[in-house]
Coordinates of C-alpha atoms in Angstrom, one line a residue:
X1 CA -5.5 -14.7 7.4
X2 CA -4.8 -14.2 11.1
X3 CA -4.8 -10.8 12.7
X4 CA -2.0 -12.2 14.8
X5 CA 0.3 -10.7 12.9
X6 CA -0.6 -7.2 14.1
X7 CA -0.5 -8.0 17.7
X8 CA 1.0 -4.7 20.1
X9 CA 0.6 -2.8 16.6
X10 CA -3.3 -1.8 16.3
X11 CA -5.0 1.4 17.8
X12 CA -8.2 2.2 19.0
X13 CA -9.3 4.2 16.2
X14 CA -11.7 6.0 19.6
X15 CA -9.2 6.5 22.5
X16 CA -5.6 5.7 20.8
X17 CA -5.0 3.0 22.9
X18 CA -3.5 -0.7 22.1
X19 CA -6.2 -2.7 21.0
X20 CA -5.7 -6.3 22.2
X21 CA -6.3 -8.7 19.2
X22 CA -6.3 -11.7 20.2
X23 CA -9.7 -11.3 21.7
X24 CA -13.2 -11.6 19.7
X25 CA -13.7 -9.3 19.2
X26 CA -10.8 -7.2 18.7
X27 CA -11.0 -4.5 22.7
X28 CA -9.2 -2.0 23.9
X29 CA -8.7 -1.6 27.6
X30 CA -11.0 1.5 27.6
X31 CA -13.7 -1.1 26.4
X32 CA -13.9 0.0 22.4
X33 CA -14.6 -3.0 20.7
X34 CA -14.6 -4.1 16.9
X35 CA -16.1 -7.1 14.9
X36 CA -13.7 -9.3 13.2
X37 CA -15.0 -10.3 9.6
X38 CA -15.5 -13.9 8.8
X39 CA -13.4 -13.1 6.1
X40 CA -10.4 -12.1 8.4
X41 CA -9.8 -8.6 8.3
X42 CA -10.8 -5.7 10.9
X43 CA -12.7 -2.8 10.3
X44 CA -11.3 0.1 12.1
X45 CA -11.9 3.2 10.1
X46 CA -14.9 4.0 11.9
X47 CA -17.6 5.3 9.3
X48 CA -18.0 4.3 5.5
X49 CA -15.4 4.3 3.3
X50 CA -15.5 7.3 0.8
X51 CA -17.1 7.5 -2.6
X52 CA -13.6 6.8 -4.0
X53 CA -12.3 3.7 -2.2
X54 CA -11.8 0.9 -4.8
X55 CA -14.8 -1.3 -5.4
X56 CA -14.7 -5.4 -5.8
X57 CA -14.6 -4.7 -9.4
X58 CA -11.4 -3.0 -9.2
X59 CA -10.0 -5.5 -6.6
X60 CA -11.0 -8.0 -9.4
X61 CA -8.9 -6.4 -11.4
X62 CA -6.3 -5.7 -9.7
X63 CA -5.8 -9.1 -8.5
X64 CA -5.8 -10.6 -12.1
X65 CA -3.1 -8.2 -13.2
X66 CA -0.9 -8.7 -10.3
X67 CA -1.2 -12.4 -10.7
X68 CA -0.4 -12.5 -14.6
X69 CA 3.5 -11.1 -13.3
X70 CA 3.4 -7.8 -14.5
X71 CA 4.7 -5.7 -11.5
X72 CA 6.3 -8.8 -10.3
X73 CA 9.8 -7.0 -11.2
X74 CA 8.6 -4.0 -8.8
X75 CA 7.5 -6.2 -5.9
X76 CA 11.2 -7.7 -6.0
X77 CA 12.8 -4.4 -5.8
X78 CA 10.5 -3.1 -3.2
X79 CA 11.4 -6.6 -0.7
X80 CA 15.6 -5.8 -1.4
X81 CA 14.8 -2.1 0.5
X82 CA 13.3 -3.5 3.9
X83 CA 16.7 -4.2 5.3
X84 CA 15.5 -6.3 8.1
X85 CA 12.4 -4.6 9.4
X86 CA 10.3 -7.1 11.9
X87 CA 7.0 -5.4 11.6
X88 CA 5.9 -4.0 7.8
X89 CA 3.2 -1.8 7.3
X90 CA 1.7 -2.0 4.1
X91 CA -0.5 1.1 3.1
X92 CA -3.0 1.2 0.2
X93 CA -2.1 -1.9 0.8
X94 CA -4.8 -2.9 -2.0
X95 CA -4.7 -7.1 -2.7
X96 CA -1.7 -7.4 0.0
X97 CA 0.1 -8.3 -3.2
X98 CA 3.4 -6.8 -2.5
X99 CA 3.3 -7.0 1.3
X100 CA 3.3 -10.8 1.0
X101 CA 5.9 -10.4 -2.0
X102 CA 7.9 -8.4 1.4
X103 CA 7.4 -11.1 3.8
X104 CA 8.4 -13.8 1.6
X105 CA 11.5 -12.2 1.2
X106 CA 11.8 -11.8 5.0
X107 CA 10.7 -15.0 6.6
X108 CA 11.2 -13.1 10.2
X109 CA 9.0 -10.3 9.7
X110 CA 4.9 -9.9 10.4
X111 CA 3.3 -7.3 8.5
X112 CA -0.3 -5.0 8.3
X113 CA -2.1 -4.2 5.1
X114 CA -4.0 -1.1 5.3
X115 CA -6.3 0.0 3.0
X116 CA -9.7 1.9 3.0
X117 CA -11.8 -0.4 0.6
X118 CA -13.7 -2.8 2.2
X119 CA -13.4 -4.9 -0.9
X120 CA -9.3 -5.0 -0.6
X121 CA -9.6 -5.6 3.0
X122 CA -11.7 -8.7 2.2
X123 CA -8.8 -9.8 -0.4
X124 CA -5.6 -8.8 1.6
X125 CA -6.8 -10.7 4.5
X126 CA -5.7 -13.6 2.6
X127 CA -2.7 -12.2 1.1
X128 CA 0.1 -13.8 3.3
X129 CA -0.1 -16.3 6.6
X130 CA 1.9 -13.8 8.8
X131 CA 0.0 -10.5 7.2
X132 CA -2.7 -9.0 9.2
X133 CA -5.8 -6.8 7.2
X134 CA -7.0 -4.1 8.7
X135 CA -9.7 -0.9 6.8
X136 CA -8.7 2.4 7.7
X137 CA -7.7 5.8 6.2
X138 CA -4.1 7.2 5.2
X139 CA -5.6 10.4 5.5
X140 CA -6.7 10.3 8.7
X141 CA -4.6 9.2 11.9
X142 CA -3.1 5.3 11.1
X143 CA -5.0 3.4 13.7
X144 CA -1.5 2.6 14.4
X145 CA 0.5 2.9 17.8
X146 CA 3.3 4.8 17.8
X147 CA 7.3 3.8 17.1
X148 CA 5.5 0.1 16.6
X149 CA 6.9 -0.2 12.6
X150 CA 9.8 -0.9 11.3
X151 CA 9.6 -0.4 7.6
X152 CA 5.9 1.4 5.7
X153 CA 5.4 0.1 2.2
X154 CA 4.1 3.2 0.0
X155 CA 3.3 1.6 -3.5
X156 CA 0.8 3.9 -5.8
X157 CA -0.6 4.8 -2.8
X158 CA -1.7 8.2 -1.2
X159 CA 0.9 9.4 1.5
X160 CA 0.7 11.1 5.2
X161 CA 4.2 11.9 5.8
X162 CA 3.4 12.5 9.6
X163 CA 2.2 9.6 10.1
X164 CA 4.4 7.3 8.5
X165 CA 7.1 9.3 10.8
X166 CA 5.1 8.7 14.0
X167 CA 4.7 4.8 13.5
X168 CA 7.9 4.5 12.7
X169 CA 10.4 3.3 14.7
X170 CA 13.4 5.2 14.8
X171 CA 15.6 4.6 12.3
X172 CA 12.7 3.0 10.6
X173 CA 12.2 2.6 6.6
X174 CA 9.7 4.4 4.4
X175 CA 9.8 2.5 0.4
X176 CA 7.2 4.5 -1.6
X177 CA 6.6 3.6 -5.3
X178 CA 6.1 6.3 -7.7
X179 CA 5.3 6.2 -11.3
X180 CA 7.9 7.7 -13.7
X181 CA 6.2 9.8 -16.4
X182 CA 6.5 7.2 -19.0
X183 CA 5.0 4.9 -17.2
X184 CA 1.9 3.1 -18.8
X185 CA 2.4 5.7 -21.6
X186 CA 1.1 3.8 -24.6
X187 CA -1.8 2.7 -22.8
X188 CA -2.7 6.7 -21.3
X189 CA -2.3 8.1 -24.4
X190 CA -3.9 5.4 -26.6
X191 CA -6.7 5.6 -24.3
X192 CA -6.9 9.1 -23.2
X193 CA -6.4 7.9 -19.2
X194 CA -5.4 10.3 -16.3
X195 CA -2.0 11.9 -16.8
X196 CA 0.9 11.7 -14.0
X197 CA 2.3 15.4 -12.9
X198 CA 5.9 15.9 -13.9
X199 CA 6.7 17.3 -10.3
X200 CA 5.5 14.4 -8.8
X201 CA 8.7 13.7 -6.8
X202 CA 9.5 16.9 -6.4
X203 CA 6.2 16.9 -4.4
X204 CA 7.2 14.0 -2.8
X205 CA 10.5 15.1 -1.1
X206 CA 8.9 18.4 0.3
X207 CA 6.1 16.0 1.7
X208 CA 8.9 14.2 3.2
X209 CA 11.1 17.2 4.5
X210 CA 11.5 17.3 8.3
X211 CA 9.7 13.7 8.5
X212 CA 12.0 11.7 7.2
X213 CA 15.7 11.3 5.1
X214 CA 16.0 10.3 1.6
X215 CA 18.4 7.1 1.2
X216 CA 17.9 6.2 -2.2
X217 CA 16.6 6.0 -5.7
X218 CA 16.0 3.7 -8.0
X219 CA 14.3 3.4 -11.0
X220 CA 12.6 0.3 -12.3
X221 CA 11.7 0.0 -16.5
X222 CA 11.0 -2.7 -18.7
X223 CA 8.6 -3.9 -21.2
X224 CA 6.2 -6.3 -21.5
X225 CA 3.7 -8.0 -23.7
X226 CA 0.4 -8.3 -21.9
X227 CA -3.1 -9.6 -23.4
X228 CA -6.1 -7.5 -24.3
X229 CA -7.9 -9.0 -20.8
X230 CA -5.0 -7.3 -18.6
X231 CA -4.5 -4.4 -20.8
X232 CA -8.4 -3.8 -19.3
X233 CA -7.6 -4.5 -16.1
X234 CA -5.0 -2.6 -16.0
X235 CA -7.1 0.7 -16.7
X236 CA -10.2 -1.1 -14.9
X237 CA -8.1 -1.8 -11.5
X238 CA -7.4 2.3 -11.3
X239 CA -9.1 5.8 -10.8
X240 CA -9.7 5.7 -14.9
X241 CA -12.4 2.8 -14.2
X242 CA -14.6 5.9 -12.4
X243 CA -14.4 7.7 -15.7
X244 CA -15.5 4.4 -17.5
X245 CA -13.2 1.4 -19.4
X246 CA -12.6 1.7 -23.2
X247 CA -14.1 -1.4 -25.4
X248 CA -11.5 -1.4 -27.9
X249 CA -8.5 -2.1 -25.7
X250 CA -6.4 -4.6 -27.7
X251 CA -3.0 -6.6 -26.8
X252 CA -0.4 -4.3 -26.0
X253 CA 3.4 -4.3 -25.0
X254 CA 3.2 -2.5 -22.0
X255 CA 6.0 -0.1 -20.5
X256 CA 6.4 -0.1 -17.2
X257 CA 8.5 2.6 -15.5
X258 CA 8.8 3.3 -11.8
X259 CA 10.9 4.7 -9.2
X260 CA 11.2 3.4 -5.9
X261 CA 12.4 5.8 -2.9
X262 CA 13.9 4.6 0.1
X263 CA 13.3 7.3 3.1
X264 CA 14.8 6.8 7.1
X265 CA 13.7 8.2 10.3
X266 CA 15.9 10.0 12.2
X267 CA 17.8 8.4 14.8
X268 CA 17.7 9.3 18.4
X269 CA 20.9 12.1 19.1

């Protein structure tokens, strides 16, 4: 819950500059200053989040899914691919769920969770003793400094190649999580839910091109039984809950099916 795991990491979201965190609250030399929350976390996107940032309902939901093991097999395979990164940046970092998953697996490293909902920021702030919360947008510039990350955590989450290169160190990791297009297939089509595009990683290696290398694939698929409450939450914690969540949702052997990419900066010539 301490945002001293982001020290000589955070940006003034104003001037760009390093924001010194272990003040109250949070300054940058230029005199830009930001409330820390009671609950933890740092507000540094500068305006309100969008219409489409993921309310406490969601969070709710999230949280209960994560916590019944589901993706518990993809938060193992996404810790094995930081290859000793100190710092971790964790974006749509949602709960912090698979951020603290990372540092667990890396008693050395310090990471940031990310994410523009207030309502995850809240929850992620107590995700992990040496994980710092911060609200901000992927979309816009990472209130970030650069070449201060070792390793960006991309799970289900929206991604700005250029940024992800310029916080990197170099030779830093990028691990993005993409759903296969089986994933969760039962459930979509059972329940009409929002489709996944078949060139979705075609998409995502032009994104990439001239950013940063691809290093590896792999996929992740199993099955598992889940209850009708996470079944729920599964379609509540998403952009379907928007569109409304289905009544008649019933328990359900879920399939879960995943890739997760492994990208690398350049290196200096």
């Amino acid at each position: 819950m301490s945002l001293d795991a982001a020290r000589g990491v955070l940006a003034c979201p104003v001037c760009e500059q390093g924001l010194d965190v272990g003040e109250r609250p949070v300054r940058c030399p230029e005199g830009h200053a930001f409330d820390v929350a009671r609950q933890g976390y740092v507000n540094l996107l500068g305006q309100a989040p969008p219409a489409n940032a993921d309310t406490p309902a969601m969070v709710a939901a999230r949280d209960r899914v994560l916590s019944s093991g589901l993706y518990a097999p993809i938060a193992e395979q996404v810790a094995t691919r930081l290859w000793g990164a100190s710092v971790v940046l964790d974006v749509g970092a949602g709960t912090g769920y698979y951020l603290a998953a990372a540092l667990d697996a890396h008693p050395d490293a310090r990471g940031v969770a990310l994410d523009v909902s207030v309502a995850a920021a809240k929850r992620a702030a107590r995700a992990h003793g040496r994980a710092a919360s911060v609200v901000g947008d992927v979309w816009g510039r990472l209130p970030v400094r650069p070449r201060r990350v070792g390793a960006v955590l991309c799970v289900f989450a929206p991604r700005n190649m250029a940024e992800f290169a310029r916080v990197l160190v170099p030779g830093g990791l990028l691990v993005v999580v993409t759903p296969t297009a089986s994933h969760l297939a039962g459930l979509r089509e059972r329940h009409g839910l929002l489709g996944i595009e078949p060139d979705k990683d075609d998409r995502l290696l032009r994104s990439a091109s001239g950013y940063v290398e691809a290093v590896g694939r792999w996929t992740v698929e199993y099955a598992k039984p889940a209850s009708a409450g996470v079944v729920r939450d599964l379609i509540a914690m998403g952009p379907n809950a928007f569109h409304g969540v289905p009544d008649d949702v019933a328990p359900a052997d879920v399939d879960v099916s995943v890739h997760v990419w492994c990208f690398r900066t350049p290196l200096p010539v």
